[in-house]
Amino acid sequence: MAKSSTTPKRNLATQARLSRQRIEKIRTAIGQTDYLCSGTLYEHLSRCGKPGCRCAEDPAARHGPYYDWGHMQGGKLVRRRLSAEQAQLMRRAIDNYRKVKKLLRDWETETERLIEAEAPRDH
């Protein structure tokens, strides 16, 4: 006796339509992204090393803040000093990168659902 389909064609069509709508929302969100960078932003204070400077004795008197951006390039960690304005933009770019990575994972999930709905496996 042949197995009957557990999911009616109407449900597959609905699933396909919903997946396409979700994918379109994901594409729109990715398309609106401006700055995009991977890596980590470091904010720190420093001691200058001059013997008479207050920063050597008082942690509250340290110089900075300084901003460094670290990212992998060619398999190596590269660090670059940024201005405060650049750091603000880089923070946004790193946040966007993480959001886009999540959106791409969601897109992949919806694509799997879409393929299953449009071309279900024969059992």
PDB file of N, CA and C in Angstrom, residues 7-19 114 117-118:
ATOM      1  N   THR A   7       1.496  15.929   4.021  1.00  0.00           N
ATOM      2  CA  THR A   7       1.293  17.361   3.900  1.00  0.00           C
ATOM      3  C   THR A   7       0.520  17.634   2.618  1.00  0.00           C
ATOM      4  N   PRO A   8      -0.697  18.141   2.727  1.00  0.00           N
ATOM      5  CA  PRO A   8      -1.479  18.439   1.525  1.00  0.00           C
ATOM      6  C   PRO A   8      -0.804  19.496   0.660  1.00  0.00           C
ATOM      7  N   LYS A   9      -1.133  19.492  -0.642  1.00  0.00           N
ATOM      8  CA  LYS A   9      -0.525  20.441  -1.570  1.00  0.00           C
ATOM      9  C   LYS A   9      -0.809  21.889  -1.182  1.00  0.00           C
ATOM     10  N   ARG A  10      -1.965  22.131  -0.599  1.00  0.00           N
ATOM     11  CA  ARG A  10      -2.308  23.491  -0.187  1.00  0.00           C
ATOM     12  C   ARG A  10      -1.316  23.981   0.865  1.00  0.00           C
ATOM     13  N   ASN A  11      -0.967  23.132   1.826  1.00  0.00           N
ATOM     14  CA  ASN A  11      -0.006  23.526   2.856  1.00  0.00           C
ATOM     15  C   ASN A  11       1.372  23.781   2.260  1.00  0.00           C
ATOM     16  N   LEU A  12       1.752  22.977   1.253  1.00  0.00           N
ATOM     17  CA  LEU A  12       3.035  23.194   0.589  1.00  0.00           C
ATOM     18  C   LEU A  12       3.046  24.525  -0.155  1.00  0.00           C
ATOM     19  N   ALA A  13       1.946  24.846  -0.813  1.00  0.00           N
ATOM     20  CA  ALA A  13       1.859  26.119  -1.526  1.00  0.00           C
ATOM     21  C   ALA A  13       1.914  27.291  -0.545  1.00  0.00           C
ATOM     22  N   THR A  14       1.241  27.157   0.585  1.00  0.00           N
ATOM     23  CA  THR A  14       1.277  28.196   1.619  1.00  0.00           C
ATOM     24  C   THR A  14       2.681  28.344   2.167  1.00  0.00           C
ATOM     25  N   GLN A  15       3.334  27.212   2.434  1.00  0.00           N
ATOM     26  CA  GLN A  15       4.702  27.245   2.942  1.00  0.00           C
ATOM     27  C   GLN A  15       5.637  27.925   1.946  1.00  0.00           C
ATOM     28  N   ALA A  16       5.471  27.614   0.683  1.00  0.00           N
ATOM     29  CA  ALA A  16       6.309  28.228  -0.350  1.00  0.00           C
ATOM     30  C   ALA A  16       6.087  29.736  -0.402  1.00  0.00           C
ATOM     31  N   ARG A  17       4.829  30.144  -0.351  1.00  0.00           N
ATOM     32  CA  ARG A  17       4.515  31.580  -0.382  1.00  0.00           C
ATOM     33  C   ARG A  17       5.113  32.293   0.820  1.00  0.00           C
ATOM     34  N   LEU A  18       4.965  31.719   2.019  1.00  0.00           N
ATOM     35  CA  LEU A  18       5.511  32.324   3.235  1.00  0.00           C
ATOM     36  C   LEU A  18       7.033  32.389   3.192  1.00  0.00           C
ATOM     37  N   SER A  19       7.668  31.339   2.697  1.00  0.00           N
ATOM     38  CA  SER A  19       9.130  31.330   2.592  1.00  0.00           C
ATOM     39  C   SER A  19       9.609  32.409   1.629  1.00  0.00           C
ATOM     40  N   LEU A 114      11.642  26.263   1.269  1.00  0.00           N
ATOM     41  CA  LEU A 114      11.101  26.547  -0.056  1.00  0.00           C
ATOM     42  C   LEU A 114      11.343  25.378  -1.009  1.00  0.00           C
ATOM     43  N   ALA A 117       9.029  22.627  -0.148  1.00  0.00           N
ATOM     44  CA  ALA A 117       7.639  22.921  -0.522  1.00  0.00           C
ATOM     45  C   ALA A 117       7.445  22.853  -2.043  1.00  0.00           C
ATOM     46  N   GLU A 118       8.424  23.302  -2.794  1.00  0.00           N
ATOM     47  CA  GLU A 118       8.268  23.356  -4.255  1.00  0.00           C
ATOM     48  C   GLU A 118       8.641  22.042  -4.941  1.00  0.00           C
TER      49      GLU A 118
END
